[in-house]
C-alpha positions as a printed NumPy array, in Angstrom:
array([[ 14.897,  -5.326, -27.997],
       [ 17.288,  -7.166, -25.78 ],
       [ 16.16 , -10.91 , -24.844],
       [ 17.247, -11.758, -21.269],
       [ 17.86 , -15.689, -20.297],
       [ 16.823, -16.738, -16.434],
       [ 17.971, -19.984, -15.993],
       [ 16.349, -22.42 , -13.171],
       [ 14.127, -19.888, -11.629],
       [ 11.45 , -20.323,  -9.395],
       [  8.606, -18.626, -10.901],
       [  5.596, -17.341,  -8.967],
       [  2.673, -17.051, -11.422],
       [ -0.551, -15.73 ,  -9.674],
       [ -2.162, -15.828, -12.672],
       [ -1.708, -19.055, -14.099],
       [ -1.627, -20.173, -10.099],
       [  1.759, -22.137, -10.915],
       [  5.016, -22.63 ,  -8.692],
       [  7.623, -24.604, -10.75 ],
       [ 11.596, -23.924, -11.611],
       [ 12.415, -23.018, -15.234],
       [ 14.488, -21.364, -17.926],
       [ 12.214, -18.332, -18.744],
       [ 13.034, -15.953, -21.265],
       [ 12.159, -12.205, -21.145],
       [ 11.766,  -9.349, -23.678],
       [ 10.607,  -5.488, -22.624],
       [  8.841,  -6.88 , -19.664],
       [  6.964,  -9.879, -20.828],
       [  8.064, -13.63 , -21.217],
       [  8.65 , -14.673, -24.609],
       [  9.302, -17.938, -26.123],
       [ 12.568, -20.059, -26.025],
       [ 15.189, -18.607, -28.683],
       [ 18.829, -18.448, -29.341],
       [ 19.035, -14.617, -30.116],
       [ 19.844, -13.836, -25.69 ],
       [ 21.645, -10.899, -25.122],
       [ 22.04 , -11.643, -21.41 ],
       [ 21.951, -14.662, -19.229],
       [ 21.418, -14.498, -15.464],
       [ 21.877, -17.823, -13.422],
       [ 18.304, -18.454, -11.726],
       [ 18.82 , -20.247,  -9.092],
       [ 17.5  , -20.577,  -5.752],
       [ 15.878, -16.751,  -7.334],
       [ 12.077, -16.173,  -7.938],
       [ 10.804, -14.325, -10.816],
       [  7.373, -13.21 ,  -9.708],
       [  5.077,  -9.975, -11.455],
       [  5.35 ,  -6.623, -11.172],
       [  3.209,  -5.244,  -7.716],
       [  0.295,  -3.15 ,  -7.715],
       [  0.187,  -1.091,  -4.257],
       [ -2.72 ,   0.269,  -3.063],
       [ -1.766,   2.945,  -0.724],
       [  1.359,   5.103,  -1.362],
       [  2.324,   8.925,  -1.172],
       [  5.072,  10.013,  -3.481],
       [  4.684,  13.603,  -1.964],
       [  4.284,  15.898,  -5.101],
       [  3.01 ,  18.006,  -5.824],
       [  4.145,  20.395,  -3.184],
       [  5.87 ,  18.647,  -0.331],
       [  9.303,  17.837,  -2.649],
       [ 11.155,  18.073,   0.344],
       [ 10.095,  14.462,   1.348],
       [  9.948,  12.937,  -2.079],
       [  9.65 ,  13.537,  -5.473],
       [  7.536,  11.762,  -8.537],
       [ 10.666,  10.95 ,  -9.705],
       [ 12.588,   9.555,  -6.765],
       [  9.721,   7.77 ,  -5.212],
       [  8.878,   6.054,  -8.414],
       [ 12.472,   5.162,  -8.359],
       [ 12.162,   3.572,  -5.603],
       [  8.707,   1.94 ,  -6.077],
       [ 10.283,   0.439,  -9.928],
       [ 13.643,  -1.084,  -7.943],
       [ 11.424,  -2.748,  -5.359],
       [  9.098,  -4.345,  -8.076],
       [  6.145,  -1.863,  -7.964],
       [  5.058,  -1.016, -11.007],
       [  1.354,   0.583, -10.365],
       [  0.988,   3.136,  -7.422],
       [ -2.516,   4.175,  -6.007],
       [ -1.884,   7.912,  -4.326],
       [ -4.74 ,   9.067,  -1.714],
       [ -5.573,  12.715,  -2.298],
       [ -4.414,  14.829,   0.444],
       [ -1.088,  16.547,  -1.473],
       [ -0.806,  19.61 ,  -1.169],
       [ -1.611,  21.71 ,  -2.579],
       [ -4.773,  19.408,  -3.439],
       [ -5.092,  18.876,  -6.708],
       [ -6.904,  15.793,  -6.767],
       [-10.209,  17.628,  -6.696],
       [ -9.402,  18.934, -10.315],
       [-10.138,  15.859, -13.317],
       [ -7.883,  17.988, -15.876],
       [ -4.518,  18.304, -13.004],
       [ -5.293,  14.504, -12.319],
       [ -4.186,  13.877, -16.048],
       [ -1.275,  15.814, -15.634],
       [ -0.172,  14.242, -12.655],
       [ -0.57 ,  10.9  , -14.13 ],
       [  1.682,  11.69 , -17.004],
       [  4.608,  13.328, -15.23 ],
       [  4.477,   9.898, -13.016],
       [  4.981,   8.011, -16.156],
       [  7.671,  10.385, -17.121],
       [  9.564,  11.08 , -14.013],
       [  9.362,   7.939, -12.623],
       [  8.444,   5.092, -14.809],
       [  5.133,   3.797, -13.112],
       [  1.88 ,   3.639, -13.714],
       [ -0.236,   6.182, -10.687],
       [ -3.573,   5.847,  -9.837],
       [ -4.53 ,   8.933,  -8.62 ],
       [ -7.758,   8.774,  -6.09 ],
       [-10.244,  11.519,  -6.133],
       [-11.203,  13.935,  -3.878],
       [-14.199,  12.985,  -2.273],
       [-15.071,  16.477,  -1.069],
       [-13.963,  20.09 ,  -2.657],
       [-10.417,  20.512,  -1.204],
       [-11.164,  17.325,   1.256],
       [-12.608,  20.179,   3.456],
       [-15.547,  17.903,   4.429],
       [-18.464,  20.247,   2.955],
       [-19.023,  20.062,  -0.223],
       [-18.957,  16.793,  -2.786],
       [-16.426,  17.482,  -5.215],
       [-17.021,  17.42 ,  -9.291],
       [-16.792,  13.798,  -8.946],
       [-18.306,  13.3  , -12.549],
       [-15.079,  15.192, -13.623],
       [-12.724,  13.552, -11.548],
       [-14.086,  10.162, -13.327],
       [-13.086,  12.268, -16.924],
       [-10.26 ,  12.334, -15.737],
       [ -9.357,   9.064, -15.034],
       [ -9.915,   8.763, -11.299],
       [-11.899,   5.141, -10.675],
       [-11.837,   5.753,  -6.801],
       [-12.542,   9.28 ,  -4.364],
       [-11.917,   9.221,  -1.139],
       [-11.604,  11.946,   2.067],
       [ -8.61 ,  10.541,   2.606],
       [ -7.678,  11.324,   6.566],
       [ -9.931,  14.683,   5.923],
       [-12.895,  14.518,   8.64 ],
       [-16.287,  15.303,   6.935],
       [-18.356,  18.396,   8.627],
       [-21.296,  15.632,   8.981],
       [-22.546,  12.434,   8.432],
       [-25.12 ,  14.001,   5.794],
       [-22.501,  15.055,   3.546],
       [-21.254,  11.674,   3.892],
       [-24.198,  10.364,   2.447],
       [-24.707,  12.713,  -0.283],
       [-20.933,  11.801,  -1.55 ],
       [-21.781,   8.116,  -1.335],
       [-24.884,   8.212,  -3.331],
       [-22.999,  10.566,  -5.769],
       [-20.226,   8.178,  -5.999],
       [-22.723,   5.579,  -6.656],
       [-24.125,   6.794,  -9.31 ],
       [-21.065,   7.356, -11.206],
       [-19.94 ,   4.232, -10.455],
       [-17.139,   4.958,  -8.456],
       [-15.373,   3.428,  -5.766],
       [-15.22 ,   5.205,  -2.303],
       [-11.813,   4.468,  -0.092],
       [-12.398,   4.857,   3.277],
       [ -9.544,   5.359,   5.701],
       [-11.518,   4.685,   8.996],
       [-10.83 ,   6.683,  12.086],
       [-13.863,   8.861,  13.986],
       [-12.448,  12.017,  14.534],
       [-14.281,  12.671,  17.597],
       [-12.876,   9.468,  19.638],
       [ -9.351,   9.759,  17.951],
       [ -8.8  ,  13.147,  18.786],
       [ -5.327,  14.181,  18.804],
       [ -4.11 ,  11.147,  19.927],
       [ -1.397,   9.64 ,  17.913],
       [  0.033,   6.607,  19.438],
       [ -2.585,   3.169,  20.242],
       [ -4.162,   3.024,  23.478],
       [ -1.841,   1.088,  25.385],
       [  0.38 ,   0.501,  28.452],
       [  3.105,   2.21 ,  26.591],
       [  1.54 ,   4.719,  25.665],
       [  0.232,   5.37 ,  28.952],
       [  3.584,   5.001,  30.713],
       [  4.914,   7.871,  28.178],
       [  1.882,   9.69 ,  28.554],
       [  1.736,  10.206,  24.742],
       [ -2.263,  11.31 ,  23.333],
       [ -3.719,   7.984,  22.321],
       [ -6.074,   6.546,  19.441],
       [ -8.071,   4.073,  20.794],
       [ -9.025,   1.075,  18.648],
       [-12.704,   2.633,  18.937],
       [-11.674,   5.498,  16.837],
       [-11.55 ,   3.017,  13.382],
       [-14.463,   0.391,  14.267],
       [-16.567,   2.93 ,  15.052],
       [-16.095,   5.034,  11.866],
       [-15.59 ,   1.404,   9.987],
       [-19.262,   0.372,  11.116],
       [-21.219,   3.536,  10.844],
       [-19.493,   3.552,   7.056],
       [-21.044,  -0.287,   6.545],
       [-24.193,   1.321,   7.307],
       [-24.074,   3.945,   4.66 ],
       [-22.798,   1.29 ,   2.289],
       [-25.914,  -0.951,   3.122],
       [-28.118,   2.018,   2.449],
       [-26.802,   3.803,  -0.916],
       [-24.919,   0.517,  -2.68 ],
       [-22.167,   2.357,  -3.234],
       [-19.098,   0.048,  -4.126],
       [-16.278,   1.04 ,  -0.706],
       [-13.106,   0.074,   0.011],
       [-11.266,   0.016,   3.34 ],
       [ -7.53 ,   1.316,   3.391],
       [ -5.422,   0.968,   6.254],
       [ -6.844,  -1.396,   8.623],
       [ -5.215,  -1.671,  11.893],
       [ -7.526,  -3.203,  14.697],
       [ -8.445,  -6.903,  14.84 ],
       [-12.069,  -6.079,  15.616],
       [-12.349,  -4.392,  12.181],
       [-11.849,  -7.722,  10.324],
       [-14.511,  -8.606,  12.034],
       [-17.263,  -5.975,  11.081],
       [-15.832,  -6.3  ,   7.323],
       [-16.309, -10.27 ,   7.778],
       [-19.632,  -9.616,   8.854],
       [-20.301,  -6.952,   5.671],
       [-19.323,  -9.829,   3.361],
       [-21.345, -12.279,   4.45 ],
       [-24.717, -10.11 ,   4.074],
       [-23.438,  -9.766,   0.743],
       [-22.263,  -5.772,   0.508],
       [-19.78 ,  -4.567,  -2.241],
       [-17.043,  -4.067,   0.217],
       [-12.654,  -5.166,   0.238],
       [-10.053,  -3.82 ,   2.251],
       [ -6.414,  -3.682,   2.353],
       [ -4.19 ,  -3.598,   5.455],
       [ -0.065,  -1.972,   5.566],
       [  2.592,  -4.432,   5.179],
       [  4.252,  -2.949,   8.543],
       [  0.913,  -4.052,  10.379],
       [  1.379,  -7.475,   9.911],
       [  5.168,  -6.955,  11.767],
       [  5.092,  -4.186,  13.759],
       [  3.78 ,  -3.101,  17.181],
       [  3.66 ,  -0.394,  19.126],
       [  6.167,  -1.713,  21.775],
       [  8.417,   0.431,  18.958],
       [  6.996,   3.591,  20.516],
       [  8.934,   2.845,  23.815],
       [ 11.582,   5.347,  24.231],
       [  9.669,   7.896,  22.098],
       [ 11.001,   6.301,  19.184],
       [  9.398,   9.154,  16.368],
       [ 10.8  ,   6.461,  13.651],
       [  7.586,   4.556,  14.85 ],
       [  5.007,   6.942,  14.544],
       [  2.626,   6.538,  11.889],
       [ -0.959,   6.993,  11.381],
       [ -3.29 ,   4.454,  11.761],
       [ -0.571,   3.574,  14.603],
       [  1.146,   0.797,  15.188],
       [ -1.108,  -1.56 ,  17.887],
       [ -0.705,  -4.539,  19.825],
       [  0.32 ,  -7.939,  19.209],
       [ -3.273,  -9.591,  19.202],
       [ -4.224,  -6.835,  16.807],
       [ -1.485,  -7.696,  14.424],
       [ -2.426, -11.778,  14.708],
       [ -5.927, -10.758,  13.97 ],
       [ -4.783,  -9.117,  11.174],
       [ -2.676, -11.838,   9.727],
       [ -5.52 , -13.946,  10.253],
       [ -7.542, -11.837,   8.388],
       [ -5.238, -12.024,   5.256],
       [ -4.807, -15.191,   5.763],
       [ -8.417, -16.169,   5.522],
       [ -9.49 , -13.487,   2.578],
       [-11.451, -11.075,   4.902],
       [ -8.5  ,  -8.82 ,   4.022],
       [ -8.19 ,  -8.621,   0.373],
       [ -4.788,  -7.133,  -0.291],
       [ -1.628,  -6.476,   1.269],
       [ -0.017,  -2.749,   0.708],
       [  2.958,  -0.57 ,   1.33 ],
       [  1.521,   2.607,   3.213],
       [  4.27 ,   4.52 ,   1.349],
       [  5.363,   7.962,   3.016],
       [  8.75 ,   9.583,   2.853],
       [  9.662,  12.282,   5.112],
       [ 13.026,  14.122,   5.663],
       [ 14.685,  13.564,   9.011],
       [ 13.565,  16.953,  10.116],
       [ 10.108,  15.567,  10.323],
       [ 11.11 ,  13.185,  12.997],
       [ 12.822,  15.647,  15.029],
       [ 10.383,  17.147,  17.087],
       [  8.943,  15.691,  20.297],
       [  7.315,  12.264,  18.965],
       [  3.295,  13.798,  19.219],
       [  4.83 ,  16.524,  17.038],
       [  6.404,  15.051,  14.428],
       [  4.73 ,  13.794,  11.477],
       [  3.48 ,  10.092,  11.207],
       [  4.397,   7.579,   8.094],
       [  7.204,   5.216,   7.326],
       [  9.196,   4.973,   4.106],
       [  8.17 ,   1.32 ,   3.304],
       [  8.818,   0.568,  -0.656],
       [ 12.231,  -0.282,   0.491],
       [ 10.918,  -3.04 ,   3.296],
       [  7.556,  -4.637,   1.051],
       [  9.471,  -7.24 ,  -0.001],
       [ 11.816,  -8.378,   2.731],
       [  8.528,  -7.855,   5.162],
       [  7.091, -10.214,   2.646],
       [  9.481, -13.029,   2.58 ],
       [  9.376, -12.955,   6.49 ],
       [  5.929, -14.096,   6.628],
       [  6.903, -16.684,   3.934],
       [  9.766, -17.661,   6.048],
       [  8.004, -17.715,   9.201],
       [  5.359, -20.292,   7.289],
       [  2.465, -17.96 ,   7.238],
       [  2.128, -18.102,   3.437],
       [  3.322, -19.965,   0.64 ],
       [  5.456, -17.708,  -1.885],
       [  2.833, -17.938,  -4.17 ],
       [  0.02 , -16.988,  -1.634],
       [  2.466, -13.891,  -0.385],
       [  2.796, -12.895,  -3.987],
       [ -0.703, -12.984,  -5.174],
       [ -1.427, -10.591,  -2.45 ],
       [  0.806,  -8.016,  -3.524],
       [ -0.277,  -8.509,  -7.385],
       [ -3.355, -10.044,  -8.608],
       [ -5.476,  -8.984,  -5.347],
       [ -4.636,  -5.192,  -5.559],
       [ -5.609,  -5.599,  -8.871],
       [ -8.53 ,  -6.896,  -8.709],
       [ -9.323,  -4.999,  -6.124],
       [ -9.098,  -1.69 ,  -8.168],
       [-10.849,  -3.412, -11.093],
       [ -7.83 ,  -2.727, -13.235],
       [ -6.753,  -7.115, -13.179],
       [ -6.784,  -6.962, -17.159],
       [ -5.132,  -3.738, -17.606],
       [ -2.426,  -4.823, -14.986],
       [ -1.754,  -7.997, -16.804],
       [ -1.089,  -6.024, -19.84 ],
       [  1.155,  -3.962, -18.658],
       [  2.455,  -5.857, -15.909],
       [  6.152,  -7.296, -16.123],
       [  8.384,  -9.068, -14.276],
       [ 10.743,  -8.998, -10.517],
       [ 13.738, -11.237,  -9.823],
       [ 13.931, -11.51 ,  -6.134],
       [ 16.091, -13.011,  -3.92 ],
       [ 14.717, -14.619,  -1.166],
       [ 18.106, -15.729,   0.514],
       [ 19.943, -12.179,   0.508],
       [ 20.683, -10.613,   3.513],
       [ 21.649,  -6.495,   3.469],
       [ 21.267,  -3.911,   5.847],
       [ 18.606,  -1.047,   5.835],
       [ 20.1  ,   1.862,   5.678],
       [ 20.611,   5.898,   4.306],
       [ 22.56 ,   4.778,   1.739],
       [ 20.661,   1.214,   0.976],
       [ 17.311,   2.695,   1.563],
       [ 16.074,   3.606,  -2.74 ],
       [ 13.359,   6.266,  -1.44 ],
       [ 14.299,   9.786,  -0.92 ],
       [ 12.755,   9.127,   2.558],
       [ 15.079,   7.275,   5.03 ],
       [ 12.17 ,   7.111,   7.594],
       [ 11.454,   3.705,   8.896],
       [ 11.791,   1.683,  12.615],
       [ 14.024,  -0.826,  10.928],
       [ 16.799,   1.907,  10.048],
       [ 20.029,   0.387,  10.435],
       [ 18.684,  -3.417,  11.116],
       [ 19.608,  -6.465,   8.817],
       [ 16.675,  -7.854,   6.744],
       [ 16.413, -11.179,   4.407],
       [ 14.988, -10.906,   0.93 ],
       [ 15.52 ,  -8.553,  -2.214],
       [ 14.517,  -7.159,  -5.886],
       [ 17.564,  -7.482,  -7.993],
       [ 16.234,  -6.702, -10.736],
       [ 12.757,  -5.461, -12.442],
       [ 12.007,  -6.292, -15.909],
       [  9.377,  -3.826, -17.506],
       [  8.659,  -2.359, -21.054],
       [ 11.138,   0.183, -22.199]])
């Protein structure tokens, strides 16, 4: 194996909660110690050299929607931006995530196609058609550690229940992507003057509490381990702040783009900005940073999903909703850390060793974890042709950010 030289780096160790400059030498993905047999040397400096990510919210788009993405290209894409491990809801389709034995196959063509490691979530229900619990005692046989509904509404809040105390018992984790589908209707932009003005269908901030505290509920009641993916309204740090407190087994992640974005993008009927939970307003997005910030929010991830530009063609309430975002994690990053929010090494252990832990997978992550040079300094344009992911769908199209992976260093 070839032994790679990285002199004067800065290196960003989560785990060993260091910060320091040095020569570090790397072999197949993991540091090794100081020897003369280097078969490359890369000057280090003013670089970081920080682990591999772990991103808890992504759709690569196959099986069947290879029109906006492909195992292959997406993990492409997720591998040059320093992702190594990929959680997937389960709302392809066709849904296969409902099946333990496809789950496994899915996994393995990941590995193959694409070089990272997926974590596929379970269906919570048969086909997520909100009915029915699906086998989750097979979906755990087949290596699923999480179900969810994904943004599937559930016929009722008693099969809610019954899924919870299944999930429970199996000791699985449910993921809850928290909108009431009754409140959020077919809205599809934030409640908001601009939205308003436009007169575009809105999702009021109601539409997640609401779901988010009638879920805590459930929680309280069965002891079922939950997760909350997505969050996008400052009020819901609040009710998960509160669930802590009393003690219930509960994290949550919010979408890089969150922290950044607002929905002042919308104006114009900008379809570029219109993802799902939307973009809000600017106290939301404080209240979110100050959520991360404080550790109500566990983890920071990348809300992942390509589309082709004919999804983004249509009148804006038409089109379909999600951002390309492997491509901006790490520049997003770097603004916070440039903007004095977080310390590298705060920004970084919330894009590795959080996730991780949050998926109980910290000591198989730093197994197969490697290594991501980054350059915090470089400037480059977001583009079609910069832009690694098959999907060139994101607000910042054609804007100059700061910060970039040059290189990822993982096991052969």
């Amino acid at each position: 194996m070839s032994i790679v030289k990285i002199e004067n780096v800065r290196v960003l160790d989560p785990i060993q909660n260091t910060d320091s400059v040095e020569t570090v030498y790397v072999e197949n993905g993991k540091r090794v110690a100081e020897t003369a047999n280097v078969s490359e040397t890369i000057d280090g400096q003013g670089k970081w050299l920080m682990p591999t990510m772990v991103d808890l919210c992504a759709r690569l788009r196959e099986p069947g929607q290879q029109q906006h993405g492909t195992l292959k290209s997406e993990g492409k894409a997720a591998r040059e931006n320093g992702i190594l491990h990929v959680f997937t809801p389960p709302d392809s389709k066709p849904i296969v995530q409902d099946n333990g034995a496809l789950i496994h196959g899915l996994v393995e063509k990941a590995m193959l196609d694409g070089g990272i490691y997926l974590q596929v979530i379970g269906a919570q229900t048969q086909g997520l058609q909100g009915q029915q619990p699906a086998n989750m005692a097979g979906l755990k046989k087949g290596g699923c550690t999480a179900v969810s509904n994904a943004s599937a509404p559930f016929a009722n809040d008693d099969v809610v229940l019954r899924t919870l105390e299944y999930a429970a018992g199996l000791d699985l984790t449910v993921v809850f992507y928290a909108e009431e589908p009754q409140i959020a209707k077919d809205g599809c932009v934030h409640e908001g003057f601009i939205a308003s003005r436009q007169g575009l269908p809105m999702i009021p901030s109601l539409a997640e509490t609401v779901a988010i505290a009638k879920y805590l509920l459930m929680i309280e009641a069965t002891k079922v381990r939950a997760h909350f993916g997505l969050l996008s309204c400052g009020a819901s740090v609040e009710l998960i702040r509160i669930a802590k407190e009393k003690g219930l087994p509960v994290t949550c992640d919010v979408a890089m783009h969150q922290l950044h974005l607002t929905d002042h993008l919308i104006d114009g009927f900008n379809s570029l900005a219109h993802v799902r939970p939307p973009l809000r307003s600017e106290s939301d997005k404080e209240l979110l940073r100050q959520g991360v910030k404080s550790g109500v929010i566990d983890a920071i991830c990348t809300h992942h999903e390509p589309l082709s530009s004919s999804a983004k063609m249509a009148p804006f309430a038409e089109t379909q909703p999600g951002f390309t975002a492997f491509d901006t994690y790490v520049p997003f990053g770097i603004q916070l850390v440039n903007e004095g929010f977080f310390t590298p090494l705060e920004w970084v252990e919330k894009v590795t060793v959080a996730p991780a832990k949050v998926a109980s997978m910290f000591e198989r992550w730093k197994a197969e974890a490697g290594w991501v040079l980054v350059d915090p300094e470089q400037e480059w344009t977001l583009s079609k042709e910069t832009i690694v992911s098959q999907g060139k769908n994101t607000p910042l199209l054609n804007q100059k950010v700061k910060g970039k992976v040059l290189q990822t260093f993982i096991a052969a």
